[in-house]
PDB file of C-alpha atoms in Angstrom:
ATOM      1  CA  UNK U  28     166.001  26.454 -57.938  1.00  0.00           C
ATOM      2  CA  UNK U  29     165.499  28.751 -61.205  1.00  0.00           C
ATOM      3  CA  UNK U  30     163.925  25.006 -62.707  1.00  0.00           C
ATOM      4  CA  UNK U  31     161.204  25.181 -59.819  1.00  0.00           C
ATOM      5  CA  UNK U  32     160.291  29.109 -60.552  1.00  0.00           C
ATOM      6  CA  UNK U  33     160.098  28.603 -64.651  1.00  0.00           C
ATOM      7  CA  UNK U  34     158.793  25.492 -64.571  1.00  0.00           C
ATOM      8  CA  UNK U  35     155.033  26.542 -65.181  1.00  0.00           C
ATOM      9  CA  UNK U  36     156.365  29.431 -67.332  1.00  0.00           C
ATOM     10  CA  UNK U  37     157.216  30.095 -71.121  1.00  0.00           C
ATOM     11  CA  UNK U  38     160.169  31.209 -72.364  1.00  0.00           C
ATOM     12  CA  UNK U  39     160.464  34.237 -74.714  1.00  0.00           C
ATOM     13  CA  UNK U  40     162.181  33.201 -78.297  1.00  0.00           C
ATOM     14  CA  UNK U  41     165.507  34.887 -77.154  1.00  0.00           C
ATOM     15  CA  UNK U  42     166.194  32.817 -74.338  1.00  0.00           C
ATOM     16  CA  UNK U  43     165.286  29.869 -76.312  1.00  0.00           C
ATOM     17  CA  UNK U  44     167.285  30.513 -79.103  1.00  0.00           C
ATOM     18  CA  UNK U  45     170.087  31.031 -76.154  1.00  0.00           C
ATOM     19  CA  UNK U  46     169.368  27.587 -74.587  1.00  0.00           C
ATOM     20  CA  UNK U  47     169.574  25.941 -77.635  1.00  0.00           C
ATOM     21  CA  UNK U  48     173.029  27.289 -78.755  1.00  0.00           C
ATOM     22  CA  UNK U  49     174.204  26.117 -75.065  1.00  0.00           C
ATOM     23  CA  UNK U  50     174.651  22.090 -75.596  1.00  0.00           C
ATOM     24  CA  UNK U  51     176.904  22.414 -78.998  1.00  0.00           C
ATOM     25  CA  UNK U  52     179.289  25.085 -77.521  1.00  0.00           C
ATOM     26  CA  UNK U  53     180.260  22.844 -74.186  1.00  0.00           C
ATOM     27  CA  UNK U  54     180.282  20.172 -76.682  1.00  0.00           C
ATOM     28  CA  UNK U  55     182.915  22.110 -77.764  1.00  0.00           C
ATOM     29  CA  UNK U  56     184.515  23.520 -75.139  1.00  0.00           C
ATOM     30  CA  UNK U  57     185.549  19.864 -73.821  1.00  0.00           C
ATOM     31  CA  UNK U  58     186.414  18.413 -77.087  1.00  0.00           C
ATOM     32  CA  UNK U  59     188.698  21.115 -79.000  1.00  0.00           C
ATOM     33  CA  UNK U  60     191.214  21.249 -76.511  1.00  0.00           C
ATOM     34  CA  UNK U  61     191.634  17.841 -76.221  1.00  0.00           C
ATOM     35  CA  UNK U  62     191.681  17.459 -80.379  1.00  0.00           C
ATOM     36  CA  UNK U  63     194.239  20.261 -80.649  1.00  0.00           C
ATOM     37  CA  UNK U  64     196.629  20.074 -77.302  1.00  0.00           C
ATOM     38  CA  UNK U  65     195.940  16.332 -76.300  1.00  0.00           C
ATOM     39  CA  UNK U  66     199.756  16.779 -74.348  1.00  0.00           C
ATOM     40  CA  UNK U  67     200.816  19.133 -72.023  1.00  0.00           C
ATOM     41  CA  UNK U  68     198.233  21.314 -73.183  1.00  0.00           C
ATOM     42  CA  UNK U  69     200.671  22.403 -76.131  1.00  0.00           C
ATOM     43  CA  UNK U  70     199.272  23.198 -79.437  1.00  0.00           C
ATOM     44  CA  UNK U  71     201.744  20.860 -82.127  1.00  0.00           C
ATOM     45  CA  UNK U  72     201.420  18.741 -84.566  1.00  0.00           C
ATOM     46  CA  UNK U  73     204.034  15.461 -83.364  1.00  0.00           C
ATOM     47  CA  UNK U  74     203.342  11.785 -84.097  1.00  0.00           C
ATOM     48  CA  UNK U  75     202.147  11.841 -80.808  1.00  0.00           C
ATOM     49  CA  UNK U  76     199.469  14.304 -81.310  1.00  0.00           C
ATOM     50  CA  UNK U  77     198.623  13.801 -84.761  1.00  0.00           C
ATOM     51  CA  UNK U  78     196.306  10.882 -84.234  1.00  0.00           C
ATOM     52  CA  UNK U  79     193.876  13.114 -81.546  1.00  0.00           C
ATOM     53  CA  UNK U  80     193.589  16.222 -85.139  1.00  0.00           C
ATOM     54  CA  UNK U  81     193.205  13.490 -87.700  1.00  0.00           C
ATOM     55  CA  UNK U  82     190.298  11.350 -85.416  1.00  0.00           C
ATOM     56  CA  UNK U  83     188.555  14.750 -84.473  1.00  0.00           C
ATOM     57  CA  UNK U  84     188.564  15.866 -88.287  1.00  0.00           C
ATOM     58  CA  UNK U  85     187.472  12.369 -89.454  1.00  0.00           C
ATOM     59  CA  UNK U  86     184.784  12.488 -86.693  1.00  0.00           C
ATOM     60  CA  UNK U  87     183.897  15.731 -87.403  1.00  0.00           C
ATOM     61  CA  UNK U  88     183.393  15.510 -91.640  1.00  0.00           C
ATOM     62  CA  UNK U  89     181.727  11.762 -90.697  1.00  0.00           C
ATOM     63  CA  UNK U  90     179.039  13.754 -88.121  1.00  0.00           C
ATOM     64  CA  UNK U  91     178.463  16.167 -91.147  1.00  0.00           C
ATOM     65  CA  UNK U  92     177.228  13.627 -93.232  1.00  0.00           C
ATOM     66  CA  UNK U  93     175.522  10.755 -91.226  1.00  0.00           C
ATOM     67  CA  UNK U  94     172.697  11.211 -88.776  1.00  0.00           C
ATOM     68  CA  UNK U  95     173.595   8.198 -86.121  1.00  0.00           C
ATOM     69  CA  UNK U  96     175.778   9.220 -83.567  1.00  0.00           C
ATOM     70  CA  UNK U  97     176.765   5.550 -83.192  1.00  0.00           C
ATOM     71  CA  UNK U  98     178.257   5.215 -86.493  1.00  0.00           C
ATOM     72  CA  UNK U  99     179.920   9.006 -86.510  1.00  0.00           C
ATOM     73  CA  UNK U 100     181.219   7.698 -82.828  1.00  0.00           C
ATOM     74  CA  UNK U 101     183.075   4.130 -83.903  1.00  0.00           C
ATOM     75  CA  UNK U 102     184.482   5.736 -86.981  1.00  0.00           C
ATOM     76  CA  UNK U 103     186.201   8.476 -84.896  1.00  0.00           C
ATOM     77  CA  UNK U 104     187.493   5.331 -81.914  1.00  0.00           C
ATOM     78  CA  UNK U 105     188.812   3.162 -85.315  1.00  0.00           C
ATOM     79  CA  UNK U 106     190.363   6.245 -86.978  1.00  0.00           C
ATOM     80  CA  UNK U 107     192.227   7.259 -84.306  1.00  0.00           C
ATOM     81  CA  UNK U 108     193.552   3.773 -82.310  1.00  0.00           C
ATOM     82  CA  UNK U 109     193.856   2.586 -86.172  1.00  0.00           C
ATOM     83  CA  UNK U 110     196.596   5.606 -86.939  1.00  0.00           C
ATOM     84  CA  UNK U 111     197.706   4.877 -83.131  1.00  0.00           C
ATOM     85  CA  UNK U 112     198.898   1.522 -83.912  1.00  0.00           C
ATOM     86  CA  UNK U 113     199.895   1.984 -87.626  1.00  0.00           C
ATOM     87  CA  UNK U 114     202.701   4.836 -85.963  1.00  0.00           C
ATOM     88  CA  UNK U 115     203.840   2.893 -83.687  1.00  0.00           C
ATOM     89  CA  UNK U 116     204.350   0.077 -85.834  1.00  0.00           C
ATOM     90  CA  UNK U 117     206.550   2.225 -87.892  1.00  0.00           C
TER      91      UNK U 117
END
């Protein structure tokens, strides 16, 4: 509904500057809790959980410095099943 009654309308800067702040803090929302308290919704740091903070770090620092969201993507998948595998094989 509120899309049909703005739709022919301009928003004022504020709102704007709202709206755009809106897509990188659900962004958020959904992925820090499941980088920090992957299990039982515990915040630790155990072999088990260690892989989720070290992938979400990686992924982070690696969306800092490259643009495609393909490459910052794959790096976080291999980071993460790669440290996966390497503790279990331990």
């Amino acid at each position: 509904m509120p899309l049909l009654v703005f739709r022919d309308r301009e928003l004022p800067p504020d709102v704007k500057t709202f709206l755009g702040y809106l897509p990188p803090a659900l962004l958020a929302a959904i992925a820090v809790p499941s980088v920090l308290a992957p299990v039982d919704n515990r915040v630790e740091i155990t072999l088990v959980t260690l892989p989720y903070l070290v992938a979400g770090v990686v992924t982070l620092v690696t969306g800092l410095f490259v643009e495609r969201f393909m490459i910052v993507w794959t790096t976080g998948l291999v980071v993460f099943f790669g440290l996966r595998w390497w503790l279990e094989a331990m």
